[in-house]
Structure formats: structure tokens, C-alpha cells
Amino acid sequence: DVKVTQSSRYLVKRTGEKVFLECVQDMDHENMFWYRQDPGLGLRLIYFSYDVKMKEKGDIPEGYSVSREKKERFSLILESASTNQTSMYLCASSGGGHITGELFFGEGSRLTVL
Amino acid sequence: DQQVKQNSPSLSVQEGRISILNCDYTNSMFDYFLWYKKYPAEGPTFLISISSIKDKNEDGRFTVFLNKSAKHLSLHIVPSQPGDSAVYFCAASAGKGGSEKLVFGKGTKLTVNP
């Protein structure tokens, strides 16, 4: 069964802390994505990556960075967490040159910043 | 500026009846459209898609209609079942239909009452 696994389902952090959100996929997909989901705002793209060590900014990259050292793993980093980063974070992957546009999502990581 | 709009935040229908979820878009470069379904505390899952060269795509109880001139698409669920209760996201992409730049709407929460 294909899977996108996010390391933490629920996290509580304090303002100013560094936060790592890890995502691993077992489908040998080239493309990986980080979204955040907020009520009334839908899914917004933070960063994505087409290949190892490559990254592209999405629509809301401010306050975030990413790391893709291995094909299967894509990490989202909050260098100094702030309360407005309290959200549901969703990792997704898709195959390279994929023509159907289908993304496979993880179960999400609910982050609360106090 | 919102490129993909789902103007109804919620929809309630009776079991067995038809559910119609609507989506409008503004970017004429979009050529691939997808619907995702999301249950609480889970990641979104792909439901159905349609290319701009078609005006209808059907998969079991789910049918997506595309009206390019009106920049409008809709998802029909017939018959609706209580298990269909979820948030539905409309998404669109430009170029080759690749998923790398999917733009999501804000979602419509569907409730199917027994």
C-alpha cells in the first residue's frame, strides 16, 4: 500500500522554537510538496521539490525552509515558530512527469504554537 | 487574488439525493482540474479529474462537468451517501497538467443526512 508518512500527528511548540516536520514517501516519487490548511483558506502551497536537493517556493514560503537530502524524504523547517504558524501541515508527493496531477497526501501534522 | 473559487463553504443534502459542488476559476491557462476529498484528521485523497479537452468525466457515482466558456466546473454525486460527508476541494493546474502547481479552492463541506 503506497504511503506518505508524516512523523508527528500533533505538536505543541513555543514561540521562537525551531520546528522540524518530517515527511517520507515510499512511492519513489520525484515531486514532494508541503501545504498548510487553515479554516476558510483551503490548501496553500509552502514549498515544493522536483528532485533531491532542489526546492521551489510556493505561495506562502515566508517563515519556512525545506530540506530534501534524499528522494524519499522532504522536511519542513520553521526556524523560529510564531503563533500565526499554528496550522495543519500536509505533505504530498507525485510521480515525475505525472500527467494526471494526482497528489498523494500524508495524514497531516497539527502544529500549535503557544 | 483567488484563482480557484468554491463559493459555497457548506452544503447539506439528504441521503439518496444528488449533491452538486461547484467551482469557478479565473486563470484561462488552467488545463487540468481535480477534486479531492478530505475527512477530518486525514489528508486529502484524490477523487476525480478532468482535462480541458473534455467536458465530462464519470467514475461510478461521481461525475465532473467542465464548462470552459464559463470557467466553471461541478462535481455531481449520485446517489449521495452518509460516507460522502467530507470537505471537497477543487484544484486546477496549468501547463502539462502536472501536479507541481496545483491551485486549490477553499473547500466545501458536504454533509449527507441519513
XYZ file of N, CA and C in Angstrom:
684
model
N 0.839 -1.181 0.000
C 0.000 0.000 0.000
C 0.882 1.242 0.000
N 0.675 2.115 -0.988
C 1.520 3.303 -1.098
C 1.251 4.248 0.053
N 2.301 4.969 0.431
C 2.106 5.774 1.611
C 2.984 7.012 1.649
N 2.395 8.084 2.208
C 3.135 9.276 2.585
C 2.981 9.378 4.099
N 4.104 9.363 4.790
C 4.072 9.324 6.250
C 4.659 10.597 6.825
N 3.890 11.232 7.683
C 4.367 12.421 8.377
C 4.679 12.023 9.812
N 5.838 12.448 10.287
C 6.389 11.893 11.520
C 5.545 12.208 12.747
N 4.956 13.386 12.813
C 4.212 13.762 14.010
C 2.801 14.162 13.636
N 1.817 13.594 14.280
C 0.432 13.981 14.004
C 0.056 15.257 14.748
N 0.590 15.400 15.964
C 0.264 16.566 16.786
C 1.535 17.074 17.456
N 1.742 18.395 17.370
C 2.886 19.009 18.058
C 2.423 20.291 18.730
N 3.033 20.552 19.889
C 2.820 21.822 20.565
C 4.190 22.420 20.814
N 4.410 23.628 20.313
C 5.705 24.291 20.445
C 5.501 25.696 21.001
N 6.585 26.264 21.467
C 6.527 27.625 21.985
C 7.068 28.601 20.940
N 6.607 29.819 21.010
C 7.080 30.885 20.118
C 8.596 30.960 20.169
N 9.209 31.008 18.988
C 10.650 31.120 18.895
C 11.386 29.795 18.763
N 10.710 28.704 19.024
C 11.340 27.387 18.895
C 11.552 27.041 17.430
N 12.548 26.225 17.168
C 12.775 25.675 15.837
C 11.974 24.377 15.737
N 11.248 24.247 14.633
C 10.355 23.097 14.470
C 10.702 22.354 13.184
N 10.790 21.042 13.281
C 11.028 20.193 12.114
C 9.810 19.314 11.886
N 9.308 19.345 10.673
C 8.241 18.434 10.276
C 8.805 17.532 9.180
N 8.739 16.227 9.448
C 9.342 15.261 8.536
C 8.275 14.542 7.727
N 8.641 14.238 6.483
C 7.717 13.535 5.587
C 8.506 12.520 4.773
N 8.004 11.292 4.710
C 8.651 10.234 3.945
C 7.614 9.577 3.040
N 8.006 9.340 1.771
C 7.100 8.630 0.854
C 7.812 7.390 0.312
N 7.012 6.345 0.094
C 7.590 5.067 -0.339
C 7.243 4.732 -1.779
N 6.900 5.743 -2.580
C 6.441 5.505 -3.949
C 7.495 5.882 -4.995
N 8.691 6.222 -4.531
C 9.769 6.628 -5.443
C 9.347 7.835 -6.284
N 8.571 8.721 -5.709
C 8.107 9.909 -6.427
C 9.183 10.975 -6.493
N 9.228 11.669 -7.624
C 10.186 12.753 -7.770
C 9.730 14.015 -7.051
N 8.431 14.293 -7.106
C 7.926 15.562 -6.602
C 7.380 15.433 -5.187
N 7.731 16.397 -4.343
C 7.172 16.433 -2.992
C 6.781 17.857 -2.651
N 5.786 17.979 -1.788
C 5.150 19.274 -1.529
C 4.841 19.428 -0.040
N 4.855 20.665 0.426
C 4.318 20.993 1.734
C 3.213 22.043 1.570
N 2.043 21.732 2.152
C 0.911 22.651 2.179
C 0.549 22.929 3.635
N -0.151 24.031 3.836
C -0.825 24.214 5.109
C -2.311 24.436 4.840
N -3.118 23.918 5.763
C -4.553 24.042 5.629
C -5.098 24.811 6.818
N -5.805 25.890 6.524
C -6.418 26.704 7.562
C -7.894 26.894 7.241
N -8.736 26.944 8.266
C -10.178 27.112 8.036
C -10.462 28.351 7.203
N -11.259 28.154 6.168
C -11.639 29.287 5.324
C -10.592 29.695 4.309
N -9.407 29.083 4.355
C -8.331 29.452 3.427
C -7.922 28.311 2.510
N -8.432 27.117 2.759
C -8.108 25.987 1.900
C -6.679 25.518 2.072
N -6.137 24.956 1.002
C -4.783 24.431 0.995
C -3.868 25.430 0.296
N -2.805 25.825 0.997
C -1.869 26.788 0.409
C -0.478 26.166 0.353
N 0.158 26.316 -0.801
C 1.451 25.679 -1.050
C 2.576 26.491 -0.423
N 3.396 25.827 0.389
C 4.505 26.493 1.065
C 5.785 26.353 0.245
N 6.179 25.119 -0.008
C 7.365 24.802 -0.786
C 7.125 23.491 -1.524
N 7.863 23.304 -2.615
C 7.851 22.013 -3.271
C 9.239 21.704 -3.828
N 9.398 20.444 -4.211
C 10.707 19.978 -4.678
C 10.510 18.992 -5.810
N 11.251 19.196 -6.905
C 11.170 18.291 -8.052
C 12.204 17.180 -7.987
N 13.198 17.368 -7.146
C 14.280 16.386 -7.144
C 15.092 16.596 -5.876
N 15.966 15.650 -5.621
C 16.827 15.754 -4.458
C 17.626 17.052 -4.526
N 17.719 17.726 -3.407
C 18.459 18.971 -3.236
C 17.875 20.138 -4.036
N 16.722 19.934 -4.649
C 16.069 21.038 -5.348
C 14.838 21.472 -4.570
N 14.573 22.768 -4.580
C 13.392 23.287 -3.901
C 12.902 24.529 -4.633
N 11.601 24.725 -4.531
C 10.968 25.888 -5.158
C 10.004 26.495 -4.156
N 9.940 27.803 -4.125
C 8.971 28.457 -3.248
C 7.571 28.309 -3.800
N 6.651 28.109 -2.881
C 5.243 28.095 -3.244
C 4.640 29.470 -3.057
N 3.401 29.499 -2.614
C 2.689 30.774 -2.480
C 2.957 31.481 -1.153
N 3.309 30.734 -0.119
C 3.496 31.335 1.204
C 4.771 30.795 1.860
N 5.955 31.052 1.302
C 7.181 30.474 1.852
C 7.763 31.204 3.058
N 7.267 32.407 3.328
C 7.890 33.228 4.377
C 7.791 32.534 5.730
N 8.920 32.471 6.409
C 8.967 31.872 7.735
C 9.248 30.377 7.718
N 9.416 29.834 6.504
C 9.660 28.399 6.355
C 10.900 28.144 5.502
N 11.505 26.994 5.704
C 12.509 26.485 4.789
C 12.300 24.986 4.660
N 12.965 24.390 3.682
C 12.800 22.953 3.453
C 14.148 22.318 3.182
N 14.158 21.000 3.287
C 15.367 20.230 3.013
C 14.970 18.945 2.316
N 15.674 18.615 1.230
C 15.440 17.342 0.531
C 16.806 16.736 0.204
N 17.329 15.994 1.182
C 18.627 15.349 1.035
C 18.505 13.980 0.389
N 17.349 13.356 0.542
C 17.096 12.056 -0.068
C 15.763 12.115 -0.812
N 15.638 11.289 -1.827
C 14.456 11.329 -2.676
C 13.178 11.094 -1.885
N 13.232 10.219 -0.907
C 12.014 9.829 -0.209
C 11.626 10.768 0.931
N 12.490 11.704 1.271
C 12.275 12.495 2.482
C 12.267 13.988 2.171
N 11.266 14.681 2.703
C 11.137 16.126 2.487
C 10.763 16.741 3.821
N 11.641 17.606 4.325
C 11.439 18.181 5.653
C 11.047 19.647 5.550
N 10.127 20.038 6.409
C 9.718 21.437 6.522
C 10.268 21.974 7.844
N 10.897 23.143 7.777
C 11.545 23.714 8.959
C 10.962 25.090 9.240
N 10.558 25.271 10.481
C 10.161 26.595 10.953
C 11.311 27.082 11.819
N 12.073 28.044 11.333
C 13.289 28.467 12.023
C 12.984 29.064 13.387
N 11.905 29.836 13.481
C 11.509 30.465 14.734
C 9.987 30.536 14.725
N 9.372 29.544 15.345
C 7.929 29.409 15.245
C 7.204 30.628 15.810
N 6.117 30.974 15.139
C 5.274 32.063 15.621
C 3.829 31.576 15.698
N 3.018 32.284 16.458
C 1.644 31.833 16.678
C 0.844 31.767 15.378
N 1.180 32.605 14.404
C 0.429 32.560 13.144
C 0.825 31.373 12.264
N 1.739 30.545 12.763
C 2.077 29.303 12.066
C 1.341 28.110 12.659
N 0.487 28.365 13.613
C -0.416 27.313 14.101
C -1.325 26.902 12.953
N -1.260 25.620 12.602
C -1.985 25.183 11.409
C -1.900 23.667 11.274
N -2.625 23.160 10.260
C -2.464 21.767 9.839
C -1.511 21.760 8.644
N -0.437 20.988 8.756
C 0.558 20.914 7.687
C 0.424 19.573 6.974
N 0.351 19.657 5.663
C 0.139 18.465 4.842
C 1.286 18.301 3.858
N 1.871 17.115 3.869
C 2.904 16.748 2.903
C 2.253 15.943 1.794
N 2.751 16.084 0.568
C 2.210 15.328 -0.556
C 3.339 14.976 -1.518
N 3.086 13.965 -2.345
C 4.065 13.592 -3.367
C 3.350 13.235 -4.655
N 4.101 13.276 -5.748
C 3.568 12.827 -7.036
C 4.733 12.364 -7.906
N 4.390 11.523 -8.902
C 5.417 10.998 -9.777
C 5.898 12.038 -10.765
N 7.140 11.956 -11.196
C 7.698 12.889 -12.152
C 7.035 12.762 -13.491
N 6.753 13.881 -14.153
C 6.083 13.870 -15.447
C 4.683 13.336 -15.357
N 4.154 13.337 -14.181
C 2.823 12.774 -13.961
C 1.789 13.623 -14.683
N 0.979 13.000 -15.479
C 0.061 13.801 -16.270
C -1.337 13.875 -15.674
N -1.586 13.120 -14.628
C -2.936 13.189 -14.065
C -3.041 14.232 -12.964
N -1.924 14.720 -12.509
C -1.971 15.726 -11.461
C -2.346 15.187 -10.108
N -2.294 13.865 -9.946
C -2.730 13.314 -8.672
C -1.636 13.431 -7.619
N -1.985 14.062 -6.530
C -1.115 14.148 -5.371
C -1.538 13.111 -4.346
N -0.549 12.516 -3.695
C -0.802 11.609 -2.587
C -0.417 12.349 -1.307
N -1.357 12.478 -0.404
C -1.141 13.256 0.807
C -0.878 12.365 2.013
N -0.089 12.885 2.946
C 0.025 12.280 4.254
C -1.179 12.643 5.106
N -1.182 12.153 6.338
C -2.340 12.370 7.215
C -2.336 13.739 7.885
N -1.243 14.447 7.764
C -1.204 15.798 8.311
C -0.534 15.866 9.674
N 0.032 17.028 9.954
C 0.636 17.317 11.256
C -0.012 18.575 11.799
N -0.691 18.430 12.912
C -1.372 19.576 13.529
C -0.401 20.253 14.483
N 0.047 21.460 14.115
C 1.012 22.209 14.923
C 0.306 23.336 15.662
N 0.550 23.411 16.966
C 0.067 24.524 17.777
C 1.281 25.248 18.328
N 1.343 26.559 18.084
C 2.441 27.376 18.603
C 1.871 28.298 19.679
N 2.402 28.146 20.883
C 1.875 28.926 22.026
C 2.690 30.185 22.262
N -5.151 37.227 -5.053
C -6.302 37.010 -5.928
C -6.567 35.514 -6.039
N -7.784 35.144 -5.739
C -8.122 33.733 -5.711
C -8.374 33.235 -7.122
N -7.606 32.293 -7.573
C -7.758 31.776 -8.926
C -8.772 30.641 -9.010
N -8.976 29.967 -7.902
C -9.946 28.870 -7.853
C -10.902 29.167 -6.708
N -12.181 29.255 -7.025
C -13.156 29.675 -6.023
C -14.235 28.629 -5.809
N -14.444 28.314 -4.564
C -15.580 27.488 -4.184
C -16.438 28.375 -3.301
N -17.480 28.895 -3.852
C -18.233 29.948 -3.183
C -19.173 29.452 -2.088
N -19.412 28.149 -2.064
C -20.276 27.609 -1.015
C -19.410 26.905 0.025
N -19.303 27.467 1.213
C -18.479 26.806 2.235
C -19.100 25.505 2.728
N -20.415 25.368 2.590
C -21.045 24.143 3.080
C -22.266 23.811 2.237
N -22.622 22.526 2.288
C -23.770 22.016 1.540
C -24.340 20.840 2.318
N -25.652 20.814 2.447
C -26.304 19.718 3.159
C -27.345 19.083 2.245
N -27.298 17.755 2.115
C -28.259 17.048 1.258
C -28.741 15.793 1.967
N -29.867 15.281 1.481
C -30.408 14.043 2.038
C -29.787 12.844 1.334
N -29.620 11.786 2.102
C -29.124 10.530 1.543
C -29.982 10.118 0.344
N -29.326 9.678 -0.716
C -30.025 9.234 -1.902
C -30.239 10.316 -2.945
N -30.136 11.589 -2.521
C -30.323 12.686 -3.466
C -28.992 13.033 -4.129
N -29.047 13.983 -5.051
C -27.843 14.407 -5.740
C -27.141 15.531 -4.960
N -25.825 15.439 -4.890
C -25.008 16.535 -4.356
C -24.302 17.196 -5.527
N -24.370 18.512 -5.576
C -23.682 19.257 -6.633
C -22.764 20.272 -5.984
N -21.467 20.093 -6.205
C -20.474 21.014 -5.664
C -19.886 21.815 -6.824
N -19.795 23.103 -6.636
C -19.391 23.990 -7.714
C -18.028 24.614 -7.484
N -17.407 24.960 -8.599
C -16.076 25.546 -8.554
C -15.918 26.471 -9.757
N -15.392 27.658 -9.525
C -15.123 28.602 -10.606
C -13.638 28.939 -10.620
N -13.116 29.220 -11.794
C -11.712 29.585 -11.878
C -11.544 30.802 -12.767
N -10.440 31.494 -12.578
C -10.223 32.730 -13.327
C -9.077 32.624 -14.327
N -8.171 31.693 -14.111
C -6.980 31.596 -14.960
C -7.281 30.748 -16.201
N -7.281 31.368 -17.363
C -7.609 30.652 -18.595
C -6.504 29.681 -19.016
N -5.366 29.732 -18.331
C -4.275 28.796 -18.635
C -4.476 27.438 -17.965
N -5.385 27.360 -17.020
C -5.632 26.080 -16.364
C -6.146 25.076 -17.399
N -5.545 23.879 -17.389
C -5.990 22.885 -18.363
C -6.249 21.519 -17.731
N -6.160 21.451 -16.422
C -6.436 20.185 -15.749
C -7.055 20.501 -14.415
N -8.124 19.765 -14.109
C -8.901 20.069 -12.910
C -9.135 18.791 -12.118
N -9.071 18.920 -10.815
C -9.172 17.750 -9.959
C -10.090 18.061 -8.771
N -10.660 17.017 -8.237
C -11.408 17.115 -6.980
C -10.754 16.183 -5.963
N -10.598 16.719 -4.750
C -10.069 15.956 -3.637
C -11.109 15.949 -2.532
N -11.071 14.881 -1.768
C -11.994 14.699 -0.652
C -11.172 14.600 0.620
N -11.640 15.255 1.682
C -10.867 15.216 2.926
C -11.785 14.968 4.107
N -11.464 13.902 4.843
C -12.128 13.643 6.112
C -11.344 14.337 7.220
N -11.999 14.650 8.340
C -11.283 15.262 9.461
C -10.102 14.406 9.906
N -9.009 15.042 10.259
C -7.815 14.377 10.778
C -7.181 13.407 9.777
N -7.504 13.561 8.499
C -6.842 12.771 7.458
C -6.381 13.701 6.350
N -5.412 13.223 5.551
C -5.004 14.005 4.395
C -6.025 13.893 3.282
N -6.053 14.861 2.361
C -6.966 14.773 1.216
C -6.643 13.558 0.346
N -7.671 13.020 -0.277
C -7.481 11.923 -1.232
C -8.081 12.318 -2.575
N -7.398 11.923 -3.618
C -7.829 12.225 -4.976
C -9.146 11.524 -5.272
N -10.049 12.254 -5.922
C -11.369 11.693 -6.217
C -11.579 11.498 -7.713
N -11.447 12.566 -8.470
C -11.711 12.506 -9.900
C -11.090 13.724 -10.562
N -10.761 13.589 -11.840
C -10.147 14.711 -12.551
C -10.749 14.842 -13.947
N -10.430 15.958 -14.588
C -10.880 16.173 -15.952
C -9.887 17.076 -16.663
N -9.594 16.719 -17.898
C -8.744 17.543 -18.740
C -9.597 18.567 -19.469
N -8.974 19.669 -19.861
C -9.733 20.726 -20.535
C -10.214 20.333 -21.929
N -9.738 19.203 -22.443
C -10.207 18.768 -23.760
C -11.535 18.017 -23.656
N -11.960 17.766 -22.421
C -13.233 17.076 -22.217
C -14.213 17.994 -21.515
N -15.482 17.623 -21.559
C -16.445 18.393 -20.790
C -17.148 17.547 -19.730
N -16.801 16.282 -19.678
C -17.413 15.409 -18.681
C -16.499 14.229 -18.422
N -16.445 13.829 -17.156
C -15.739 12.603 -16.794
C -16.512 11.939 -15.662
N -16.708 10.639 -15.811
C -17.561 9.917 -14.882
C -16.800 8.763 -14.253
N -17.031 8.561 -12.953
C -16.417 7.446 -12.260
C -17.386 6.975 -11.182
N -18.157 5.961 -11.534
C -19.132 5.458 -10.570
C -20.179 6.505 -10.244
N -20.309 6.810 -8.950
C -21.310 7.791 -8.523
C -20.862 9.235 -8.738
N -19.639 9.424 -9.145
C -19.051 10.763 -9.252
C -18.882 11.167 -10.718
N -19.360 12.370 -11.024
C -19.213 12.922 -12.364
C -18.747 14.359 -12.244
N -17.741 14.704 -13.025
C -17.287 16.095 -13.061
C -17.627 16.664 -14.429
N -18.187 17.867 -14.418
C -18.545 18.580 -15.635
C -17.687 19.832 -15.735
N -17.216 20.112 -16.944
C -16.394 21.296 -17.160
C -17.032 22.177 -18.230
N -17.232 23.429 -17.906
C -17.734 24.421 -18.857
C -16.638 25.472 -19.027
N -15.841 25.297 -20.073
C -14.672 26.162 -20.258
C -15.067 27.604 -20.529
N -16.108 27.814 -21.268
C -16.503 29.188 -21.610
C -16.916 29.954 -20.360
N -17.509 29.242 -19.417
C -17.931 29.880 -18.172
C -16.860 29.779 -17.092
N -15.774 29.068 -17.379
C -14.716 28.810 -16.395
C -15.333 28.245 -15.121
N -16.084 27.194 -15.313
C -16.843 26.611 -14.215
C -16.775 25.099 -14.298
N -16.603 24.464 -13.148
C -16.752 23.020 -13.109
C -17.588 22.626 -11.910
N -18.168 21.448 -12.017
C -19.003 20.980 -10.923
C -18.787 19.485 -10.727
N -18.975 19.071 -9.500
C -18.895 17.657 -9.127
C -20.290 17.206 -8.717
N -20.774 16.155 -9.360
C -22.070 15.592 -9.033
C -21.879 14.236 -8.362
N -22.567 14.037 -7.259
C -22.505 12.767 -6.556
C -23.934 12.221 -6.516
N -24.125 11.074 -7.183
C -25.458 10.486 -7.256
C -25.370 8.961 -7.109
N -26.086 8.336 -6.187
C -26.797 8.984 -5.094
C -25.832 9.323 -3.954
N -26.134 10.339 -3.205
C -25.286 10.719 -2.077
C -25.462 9.723 -0.930
N -24.351 9.475 -0.245
C -24.354 8.547 0.884
C -23.760 9.246 2.111
N -24.144 8.838 3.305
C -23.582 9.477 4.509
C -22.051 9.457 4.546
N -21.447 8.414 3.999
C -19.987 8.320 3.951
C -19.341 9.340 3.034
N -20.154 10.026 2.238
C -19.626 11.089 1.377
C -19.431 12.388 2.155
N -19.898 12.449 3.370
C -19.748 13.653 4.190
C -18.262 13.923 4.422
N -17.806 15.054 3.928
C -16.384 15.394 3.965
C -16.237 16.811 3.414
N -15.010 17.302 3.427
C -14.712 18.564 2.745
C -14.171 18.230 1.360
N -14.697 18.893 0.356
C -14.293 18.659 -1.032
C -13.535 19.878 -1.549
N -12.338 19.619 -2.054
C -11.511 20.685 -2.612
C -11.447 20.539 -4.120
N -11.653 21.631 -4.792
C -11.448 21.735 -6.217
C -10.015 22.231 -6.426
N -9.328 21.714 -7.454
C -7.957 22.142 -7.726
C -7.749 22.240 -9.219
N -6.803 23.078 -9.625
C -6.540 23.282 -11.046
C -5.051 23.445 -11.271
N -4.619 23.059 -12.466
C -3.214 23.256 -12.824
C -3.097 23.717 -14.260
N -1.950 24.322 -14.559
C -1.690 24.832 -15.904
C -0.518 24.089 -16.511
N -0.294 24.231 -17.799
C 0.815 23.568 -18.461
C 0.428 22.177 -18.896
N 1.264 21.194 -18.544
C 1.027 19.826 -18.997
C 0.057 19.079 -18.092
N -0.526 19.769 -17.169
C -1.412 19.086 -16.241
C -0.652 18.479 -15.091
N 0.610 18.820 -14.971
C 1.399 18.310 -13.873
C 0.921 18.851 -12.540
N 1.157 18.091 -11.520
C 0.619 18.447 -10.221
C 1.484 19.462 -9.495
N 2.600 19.855 -10.100
C 3.520 20.688 -9.357
C 2.981 22.052 -9.010
N 1.995 22.549 -9.717
C 1.470 23.865 -9.383
C -0.034 23.804 -9.263
N -0.502 22.861 -8.499
C -1.928 22.789 -8.248
C -2.354 23.982 -7.414
N -3.460 24.585 -7.813
C -4.054 25.669 -7.046
C -5.382 25.158 -6.504
N -5.543 25.253 -5.209
C -6.726 24.708 -4.557
C -7.740 25.804 -4.231
N -9.006 25.423 -4.255
C -10.049 26.264 -3.702
C -10.096 26.109 -2.195
N -10.995 26.856 -1.553
C -11.048 26.842 -0.091
C -11.837 25.669 0.463
N -12.527 24.944 -0.399
C -13.237 23.747 0.053
C -14.713 23.985 0.317
N -15.482 22.922 0.159
C -16.907 22.915 0.500
C -17.165 21.717 1.396
N -17.756 21.995 2.544
C -18.063 20.904 3.473
C -19.424 20.323 3.126
N -19.419 19.061 2.715
C -20.652 18.366 2.364
C -21.118 17.517 3.535
N -22.377 17.668 3.882
C -22.993 16.821 4.901
C -24.149 16.082 4.256
N -24.106 14.758 4.308
C -25.188 13.940 3.769
C -25.942 13.354 4.947
N -27.191 13.740 5.067
C -28.011 13.327 6.207
C -28.755 12.031 5.910
N -28.702 11.093 6.882
C -29.393 9.809 6.665
C -30.903 10.006 6.569
